[in-house]
């Protein structure tokens, strides 16, 4: 149980285009999902908290208009990198809290990550 | 001071050795402690989860939490080359919305 699927796993795009990354909880409902960014050999950096049916909460320094998050259902959150530039190239990972498996605990299950390369 | 401190390594040990990975933290409100394993270019995978102080064992892995010292450990017995990965500690408090991660320790098991 507690599987989080992320798609695509790898995407290359041209500068100026937009890229959408999907994050799905396959066997549980996730009212809250988290989007992280990871640079090579560095730890995870929380970008935003995605709440089903409401606006995402962004961490300080993360541009809301650049990184659009939509959490339209209990099993799907999407991250759209708008007008991507080479500096947006990174590893993006989503995660969800599985309240059924770990009730009352903030234990996260992560997706496999999406590697974005902007040319 | 960072919320969570973790030695980034890298750490190299021979196959079969016991590996000890550690994190310290400053927030006494942390109650939930996790260890994640992350292979290169993959998302983190939950290895161990512990609530409050104490030990937890799962196969070759043992997690220890010492809340009085604000110190957590992960031990790997009979280490295998397949254990080569980055190990991240993470922790949080009751009702908190976010996890606090260590920087990760890169571990290599040498055959």
PDB file of C-alpha atoms in Angstrom:
ATOM      1  CA  UNK A   1       0.000   0.000   0.000  1.00  0.00           C
ATOM      2  CA  UNK A   2       0.888   3.708  -0.138  1.00  0.00           C
ATOM      3  CA  UNK A   3       2.066   3.972  -3.723  1.00  0.00           C
ATOM      4  CA  UNK A   4       2.654   7.360  -5.304  1.00  0.00           C
ATOM      5  CA  UNK A   5       3.055   7.443  -9.053  1.00  0.00           C
ATOM      6  CA  UNK A   6       4.748  10.337 -10.809  1.00  0.00           C
ATOM      7  CA  UNK A   7       4.789  11.053 -14.519  1.00  0.00           C
ATOM      8  CA  UNK A   8       6.786  11.729 -16.611  1.00  0.00           C
ATOM      9  CA  UNK A   9       9.975  10.400 -15.087  1.00  0.00           C
ATOM     10  CA  UNK A  10      12.105  12.399 -17.492  1.00  0.00           C
ATOM     11  CA  UNK A  11      11.289  15.327 -19.721  1.00  0.00           C
ATOM     12  CA  UNK A  12      13.334  17.579 -21.968  1.00  0.00           C
ATOM     13  CA  UNK A  13      11.830  20.816 -23.206  1.00  0.00           C
ATOM     14  CA  UNK A  14      12.843  23.993 -24.943  1.00  0.00           C
ATOM     15  CA  UNK A  15      13.276  27.218 -23.071  1.00  0.00           C
ATOM     16  CA  UNK A  16      10.023  29.182 -22.873  1.00  0.00           C
ATOM     17  CA  UNK A  17       7.700  26.190 -22.978  1.00  0.00           C
ATOM     18  CA  UNK A  18       5.597  24.816 -20.120  1.00  0.00           C
ATOM     19  CA  UNK A  19       5.849  21.360 -18.643  1.00  0.00           C
ATOM     20  CA  UNK A  20       3.279  19.534 -16.539  1.00  0.00           C
ATOM     21  CA  UNK A  21       4.205  16.839 -14.019  1.00  0.00           C
ATOM     22  CA  UNK A  22       1.527  14.588 -12.554  1.00  0.00           C
ATOM     23  CA  UNK A  23       1.499  12.999  -9.129  1.00  0.00           C
ATOM     24  CA  UNK A  24      -1.050  10.321  -8.304  1.00  0.00           C
ATOM     25  CA  UNK A  25      -1.758   8.385  -5.134  1.00  0.00           C
ATOM     26  CA  UNK A  26      -2.656   4.954  -6.486  1.00  0.00           C
ATOM     27  CA  UNK A  27      -4.158   3.096  -3.558  1.00  0.00           C
ATOM     28  CA  UNK A  28      -5.122   5.783  -1.103  1.00  0.00           C
ATOM     29  CA  UNK A  29      -6.633   9.235  -1.011  1.00  0.00           C
ATOM     30  CA  UNK A  30      -4.340  12.136  -0.341  1.00  0.00           C
ATOM     31  CA  UNK A  31      -5.874  15.414   0.741  1.00  0.00           C
ATOM     32  CA  UNK A  32      -2.384  16.843   1.001  1.00  0.00           C
ATOM     33  CA  UNK A  33       0.516  16.365  -1.353  1.00  0.00           C
ATOM     34  CA  UNK A  34       3.939  17.977  -1.248  1.00  0.00           C
ATOM     35  CA  UNK A  35       6.211  19.050  -4.073  1.00  0.00           C
ATOM     36  CA  UNK A  36       9.965  18.990  -3.576  1.00  0.00           C
ATOM     37  CA  UNK A  37      12.885  20.022  -5.687  1.00  0.00           C
ATOM     38  CA  UNK A  38      16.286  18.387  -5.455  1.00  0.00           C
ATOM     39  CA  UNK A  39      19.563  19.573  -6.936  1.00  0.00           C
ATOM     40  CA  UNK A  40      22.398  17.084  -7.551  1.00  0.00           C
ATOM     41  CA  UNK A  41      23.912  15.754  -4.336  1.00  0.00           C
ATOM     42  CA  UNK A  42      21.675  17.952  -2.229  1.00  0.00           C
ATOM     43  CA  UNK A  43      18.755  17.231   0.026  1.00  0.00           C
ATOM     44  CA  UNK A  44      15.091  17.820  -0.698  1.00  0.00           C
ATOM     45  CA  UNK A  45      13.771  21.358  -0.772  1.00  0.00           C
ATOM     46  CA  UNK A  46      10.069  21.778  -0.121  1.00  0.00           C
ATOM     47  CA  UNK A  47       8.486  23.948  -2.785  1.00  0.00           C
ATOM     48  CA  UNK A  48       4.818  23.874  -1.916  1.00  0.00           C
ATOM     49  CA  UNK A  49       2.046  22.056  -0.142  1.00  0.00           C
ATOM     50  CA  UNK A  50      -0.838  21.066  -2.356  1.00  0.00           C
ATOM     51  CA  UNK A  51      -4.276  20.834  -0.752  1.00  0.00           C
ATOM     52  CA  UNK A  52      -7.190  19.172  -2.477  1.00  0.00           C
ATOM     53  CA  UNK A  53      -9.827  21.691  -3.466  1.00  0.00           C
ATOM     54  CA  UNK A  54      -7.914  24.760  -2.361  1.00  0.00           C
ATOM     55  CA  UNK A  55      -4.906  26.854  -3.270  1.00  0.00           C
ATOM     56  CA  UNK A  56      -1.434  25.527  -2.729  1.00  0.00           C
ATOM     57  CA  UNK A  57       0.790  26.954  -0.033  1.00  0.00           C
ATOM     58  CA  UNK A  58       4.177  27.973  -1.383  1.00  0.00           C
ATOM     59  CA  UNK A  59       7.434  28.135   0.534  1.00  0.00           C
ATOM     60  CA  UNK A  60       9.284  31.391   0.745  1.00  0.00           C
ATOM     61  CA  UNK A  61      11.220  32.137  -2.411  1.00  0.00           C
ATOM     62  CA  UNK A  62       9.164  29.855  -4.664  1.00  0.00           C
ATOM     63  CA  UNK A  63       7.415  31.732  -7.461  1.00  0.00           C
ATOM     64  CA  UNK A  64       3.710  30.896  -7.554  1.00  0.00           C
ATOM     65  CA  UNK A  65       3.335  32.023 -11.149  1.00  0.00           C
ATOM     66  CA  UNK A  66       6.301  29.966 -12.264  1.00  0.00           C
ATOM     67  CA  UNK A  67       5.283  26.750 -10.497  1.00  0.00           C
ATOM     68  CA  UNK A  68       1.543  26.265 -10.833  1.00  0.00           C
ATOM     69  CA  UNK A  69       0.051  23.584  -8.614  1.00  0.00           C
ATOM     70  CA  UNK A  70      -3.376  22.096  -9.017  1.00  0.00           C
ATOM     71  CA  UNK A  71      -4.865  19.470  -6.696  1.00  0.00           C
ATOM     72  CA  UNK A  72      -8.225  18.859  -8.304  1.00  0.00           C
ATOM     73  CA  UNK A  73      -8.962  15.441  -6.829  1.00  0.00           C
ATOM     74  CA  UNK A  74      -8.038  13.315  -3.831  1.00  0.00           C
ATOM     75  CA  UNK A  75      -5.632  11.281  -5.930  1.00  0.00           C
ATOM     76  CA  UNK A  76      -4.053  13.767  -8.311  1.00  0.00           C
ATOM     77  CA  UNK A  77      -1.862  16.817  -7.977  1.00  0.00           C
ATOM     78  CA  UNK A  78      -0.086  18.486 -10.882  1.00  0.00           C
ATOM     79  CA  UNK A  79       2.910  20.806 -11.033  1.00  0.00           C
ATOM     80  CA  UNK A  80       3.263  22.965 -14.127  1.00  0.00           C
ATOM     81  CA  UNK A  81       6.554  24.696 -14.720  1.00  0.00           C
ATOM     82  CA  UNK A  82       5.596  27.678 -16.838  1.00  0.00           C
ATOM     83  CA  UNK A  83       7.900  29.384 -19.311  1.00  0.00           C
ATOM     84  CA  UNK A  84      10.687  27.060 -18.306  1.00  0.00           C
ATOM     85  CA  UNK A  85      14.295  28.210 -18.398  1.00  0.00           C
ATOM     86  CA  UNK A  86      17.533  26.272 -18.021  1.00  0.00           C
ATOM     87  CA  UNK A  87      17.789  27.238 -14.344  1.00  0.00           C
ATOM     88  CA  UNK A  88      14.513  25.348 -13.766  1.00  0.00           C
ATOM     89  CA  UNK A  89      16.280  22.123 -14.718  1.00  0.00           C
ATOM     90  CA  UNK A  90      16.100  19.930 -11.662  1.00  0.00           C
ATOM     91  CA  UNK A  91      14.683  16.778 -10.109  1.00  0.00           C
ATOM     92  CA  UNK A  92      11.101  17.332  -8.951  1.00  0.00           C
ATOM     93  CA  UNK A  93       9.585  14.877  -6.485  1.00  0.00           C
ATOM     94  CA  UNK A  94       6.067  14.718  -5.147  1.00  0.00           C
ATOM     95  CA  UNK A  95       4.923  13.044  -1.976  1.00  0.00           C
ATOM     96  CA  UNK A  96       1.715  12.332  -0.139  1.00  0.00           C
ATOM     97  CA  UNK A  97       0.788  11.656   3.423  1.00  0.00           C
ATOM     98  CA  UNK A  98      -0.977   8.335   3.889  1.00  0.00           C
ATOM     99  CA  UNK A  99      -3.241   8.818   6.880  1.00  0.00           C
ATOM    100  CA  UNK A 100      -4.589   5.275   6.645  1.00  0.00           C
ATOM    101  CA  UNK A 101      -1.226   3.577   6.899  1.00  0.00           C
ATOM    102  CA  UNK A 102       0.200   6.025   9.434  1.00  0.00           C
ATOM    103  CA  UNK A 103      -2.731   7.673  11.220  1.00  0.00           C
ATOM    104  CA  UNK A 104      -1.853  10.886  12.985  1.00  0.00           C
ATOM    105  CA  UNK A 105       1.697  10.848  11.666  1.00  0.00           C
ATOM    106  CA  UNK A 106       3.248  12.981   8.985  1.00  0.00           C
ATOM    107  CA  UNK A 107       4.947  10.074   7.228  1.00  0.00           C
ATOM    108  CA  UNK A 108       5.365  10.755   3.546  1.00  0.00           C
ATOM    109  CA  UNK A 109       5.423   8.384   0.606  1.00  0.00           C
ATOM    110  CA  UNK A 110       7.390   9.732  -2.345  1.00  0.00           C
ATOM    111  CA  UNK A 111       6.991   9.380  -6.063  1.00  0.00           C
ATOM    112  CA  UNK A 112       9.922   8.267  -8.203  1.00  0.00           C
ATOM    113  CA  UNK A 113      10.669  11.829  -9.259  1.00  0.00           C
ATOM    114  CA  UNK A 114      10.672  13.704 -12.559  1.00  0.00           C
ATOM    115  CA  UNK A 115      13.890  14.921 -14.079  1.00  0.00           C
ATOM    116  CA  UNK A 116      13.379  18.122 -16.036  1.00  0.00           C
ATOM    117  CA  UNK A 117      15.983  19.366 -18.475  1.00  0.00           C
ATOM    118  CA  UNK A 118      15.355  22.722 -20.121  1.00  0.00           C
ATOM    119  CA  UNK A 119      17.447  23.422 -23.182  1.00  0.00           C
TER     120      UNK A 119
ATOM    121  CA  UNK B   1      21.500  26.266  13.495  1.00  0.00           C
ATOM    122  CA  UNK B   2      19.750  23.815  11.190  1.00  0.00           C
ATOM    123  CA  UNK B   3      16.785  21.893  12.524  1.00  0.00           C
ATOM    124  CA  UNK B   4      18.394  18.595  11.503  1.00  0.00           C
ATOM    125  CA  UNK B   5      22.082  17.865  11.099  1.00  0.00           C
ATOM    126  CA  UNK B   6      23.396  14.890   9.189  1.00  0.00           C
ATOM    127  CA  UNK B   7      26.929  14.083   8.077  1.00  0.00           C
ATOM    128  CA  UNK B   8      26.828  14.070   4.264  1.00  0.00           C
ATOM    129  CA  UNK B   9      29.662  11.562   3.994  1.00  0.00           C
ATOM    130  CA  UNK B  10      30.538  10.003   1.671  1.00  0.00           C
ATOM    131  CA  UNK B  11      30.850   6.829   3.702  1.00  0.00           C
ATOM    132  CA  UNK B  12      32.454   3.707   2.243  1.00  0.00           C
ATOM    133  CA  UNK B  13      32.488   0.379   4.069  1.00  0.00           C
ATOM    134  CA  UNK B  14      33.298  -3.180   3.002  1.00  0.00           C
ATOM    135  CA  UNK B  15      30.505  -5.648   2.320  1.00  0.00           C
ATOM    136  CA  UNK B  16      29.310  -7.400   5.465  1.00  0.00           C
ATOM    137  CA  UNK B  17      30.234  -4.555   7.801  1.00  0.00           C
ATOM    138  CA  UNK B  18      27.827  -2.876  10.189  1.00  0.00           C
ATOM    139  CA  UNK B  19      26.918   0.620   9.087  1.00  0.00           C
ATOM    140  CA  UNK B  20      25.930   3.355  11.500  1.00  0.00           C
ATOM    141  CA  UNK B  21      24.178   6.469  10.209  1.00  0.00           C
ATOM    142  CA  UNK B  22      23.219   9.311  12.510  1.00  0.00           C
ATOM    143  CA  UNK B  23      21.321  12.563  12.759  1.00  0.00           C
ATOM    144  CA  UNK B  24      21.002  15.157  15.467  1.00  0.00           C
ATOM    145  CA  UNK B  25      18.233  17.668  15.844  1.00  0.00           C
ATOM    146  CA  UNK B  26      17.386  20.733  17.859  1.00  0.00           C
ATOM    147  CA  UNK B  27      13.587  20.772  18.117  1.00  0.00           C
ATOM    148  CA  UNK B  28      12.420  18.872  21.189  1.00  0.00           C
ATOM    149  CA  UNK B  29       8.878  18.790  19.777  1.00  0.00           C
ATOM    150  CA  UNK B  30       9.839  16.252  17.117  1.00  0.00           C
ATOM    151  CA  UNK B  31       8.014  12.993  17.763  1.00  0.00           C
ATOM    152  CA  UNK B  32       8.080  11.160  14.433  1.00  0.00           C
ATOM    153  CA  UNK B  33      11.359   9.963  13.002  1.00  0.00           C
ATOM    154  CA  UNK B  34      11.950   8.419   9.625  1.00  0.00           C
ATOM    155  CA  UNK B  35      14.782   7.065   7.551  1.00  0.00           C
ATOM    156  CA  UNK B  36      14.516   7.177   3.795  1.00  0.00           C
ATOM    157  CA  UNK B  37      16.773   5.507   1.259  1.00  0.00           C
ATOM    158  CA  UNK B  38      17.287   7.200  -2.073  1.00  0.00           C
ATOM    159  CA  UNK B  39      18.964   5.560  -5.017  1.00  0.00           C
ATOM    160  CA  UNK B  40      20.463   7.757  -7.695  1.00  0.00           C
ATOM    161  CA  UNK B  41      17.809   9.484  -9.818  1.00  0.00           C
ATOM    162  CA  UNK B  42      14.963   7.953  -7.828  1.00  0.00           C
ATOM    163  CA  UNK B  43      12.557   9.247  -5.229  1.00  0.00           C
ATOM    164  CA  UNK B  44      13.182   8.528  -1.522  1.00  0.00           C
ATOM    165  CA  UNK B  45      11.826   5.235  -0.214  1.00  0.00           C
ATOM    166  CA  UNK B  46      10.666   4.915   3.381  1.00  0.00           C
ATOM    167  CA  UNK B  47      12.863   2.443   5.266  1.00  0.00           C
ATOM    168  CA  UNK B  48      11.982   2.910   8.901  1.00  0.00           C
ATOM    169  CA  UNK B  49       9.471   4.892  10.917  1.00  0.00           C
ATOM    170  CA  UNK B  50       9.652   5.367  14.663  1.00  0.00           C
ATOM    171  CA  UNK B  51       7.407   7.259  17.011  1.00  0.00           C
ATOM    172  CA  UNK B  52       9.055   8.850  20.054  1.00  0.00           C
ATOM    173  CA  UNK B  53      12.028   7.163  21.727  1.00  0.00           C
ATOM    174  CA  UNK B  54      13.149   3.585  21.451  1.00  0.00           C
ATOM    175  CA  UNK B  55      14.391   1.001  18.995  1.00  0.00           C
ATOM    176  CA  UNK B  56      12.769  -0.582  16.001  1.00  0.00           C
ATOM    177  CA  UNK B  57      14.106  -3.488  14.013  1.00  0.00           C
ATOM    178  CA  UNK B  58      13.203  -4.615  10.516  1.00  0.00           C
ATOM    179  CA  UNK B  59      15.388  -7.316   9.042  1.00  0.00           C
ATOM    180  CA  UNK B  60      18.938  -6.004   8.760  1.00  0.00           C
ATOM    181  CA  UNK B  61      17.873  -2.482   9.718  1.00  0.00           C
ATOM    182  CA  UNK B  62      17.566  -1.057  13.221  1.00  0.00           C
ATOM    183  CA  UNK B  63      16.423   2.462  13.997  1.00  0.00           C
ATOM    184  CA  UNK B  64      17.160   4.053  17.350  1.00  0.00           C
ATOM    185  CA  UNK B  65      15.790   7.277  18.781  1.00  0.00           C
ATOM    186  CA  UNK B  66      17.235   8.964  21.856  1.00  0.00           C
ATOM    187  CA  UNK B  67      15.054  11.973  22.505  1.00  0.00           C
ATOM    188  CA  UNK B  68      17.002  13.006  25.597  1.00  0.00           C
ATOM    189  CA  UNK B  69      20.089  13.492  23.433  1.00  0.00           C
ATOM    190  CA  UNK B  70      18.132  14.552  20.329  1.00  0.00           C
ATOM    191  CA  UNK B  71      19.969  11.870  18.392  1.00  0.00           C
ATOM    192  CA  UNK B  72      18.732   9.213  16.002  1.00  0.00           C
ATOM    193  CA  UNK B  73      20.580   6.354  14.365  1.00  0.00           C
ATOM    194  CA  UNK B  74      20.109   3.803  11.648  1.00  0.00           C
ATOM    195  CA  UNK B  75      22.145   0.601  11.778  1.00  0.00           C
ATOM    196  CA  UNK B  76      22.549  -1.707   8.826  1.00  0.00           C
ATOM    197  CA  UNK B  77      23.834  -5.188   9.600  1.00  0.00           C
ATOM    198  CA  UNK B  78      25.529  -7.458   7.071  1.00  0.00           C
ATOM    199  CA  UNK B  79      25.703  -4.609   4.587  1.00  0.00           C
ATOM    200  CA  UNK B  80      25.277  -5.457   0.909  1.00  0.00           C
ATOM    201  CA  UNK B  81      26.343  -3.628  -2.249  1.00  0.00           C
ATOM    202  CA  UNK B  82      22.637  -3.063  -2.919  1.00  0.00           C
ATOM    203  CA  UNK B  83      22.545  -0.911   0.225  1.00  0.00           C
ATOM    204  CA  UNK B  84      24.669   1.664  -1.589  1.00  0.00           C
ATOM    205  CA  UNK B  85      22.466   4.768  -1.692  1.00  0.00           C
ATOM    206  CA  UNK B  86      21.869   8.081   0.010  1.00  0.00           C
ATOM    207  CA  UNK B  87      20.164   7.796   3.385  1.00  0.00           C
ATOM    208  CA  UNK B  88      18.036  10.696   4.554  1.00  0.00           C
ATOM    209  CA  UNK B  89      16.750  11.149   8.054  1.00  0.00           C
ATOM    210  CA  UNK B  90      13.507  13.061   8.475  1.00  0.00           C
ATOM    211  CA  UNK B  91      11.433  14.106  11.423  1.00  0.00           C
ATOM    212  CA  UNK B  92       8.412  16.107  12.420  1.00  0.00           C
ATOM    213  CA  UNK B  93       6.137  16.968  15.304  1.00  0.00           C
ATOM    214  CA  UNK B  94       2.508  16.136  15.991  1.00  0.00           C
ATOM    215  CA  UNK B  95       0.180  18.124  13.769  1.00  0.00           C
ATOM    216  CA  UNK B  96       2.990  19.615  11.732  1.00  0.00           C
ATOM    217  CA  UNK B  97       2.508  19.808   8.010  1.00  0.00           C
ATOM    218  CA  UNK B  98       6.097  19.382   6.933  1.00  0.00           C
ATOM    219  CA  UNK B  99       9.017  17.049   7.368  1.00  0.00           C
ATOM    220  CA  UNK B 100      12.461  18.304   8.272  1.00  0.00           C
ATOM    221  CA  UNK B 101      15.151  16.461   6.364  1.00  0.00           C
ATOM    222  CA  UNK B 102      18.805  15.939   6.965  1.00  0.00           C
ATOM    223  CA  UNK B 103      21.142  16.578   4.058  1.00  0.00           C
ATOM    224  CA  UNK B 104      21.529  12.831   3.445  1.00  0.00           C
ATOM    225  CA  UNK B 105      24.542  10.537   3.832  1.00  0.00           C
ATOM    226  CA  UNK B 106      25.926   8.941   0.714  1.00  0.00           C
ATOM    227  CA  UNK B 107      26.827   5.325   1.492  1.00  0.00           C
ATOM    228  CA  UNK B 108      28.866   2.961  -0.675  1.00  0.00           C
ATOM    229  CA  UNK B 109      29.247  -0.714   0.189  1.00  0.00           C
ATOM    230  CA  UNK B 110      32.398  -2.101  -1.376  1.00  0.00           C
ATOM    231  CA  UNK B 111      32.146  -5.741  -2.590  1.00  0.00           C
TER     232      UNK B 111
END
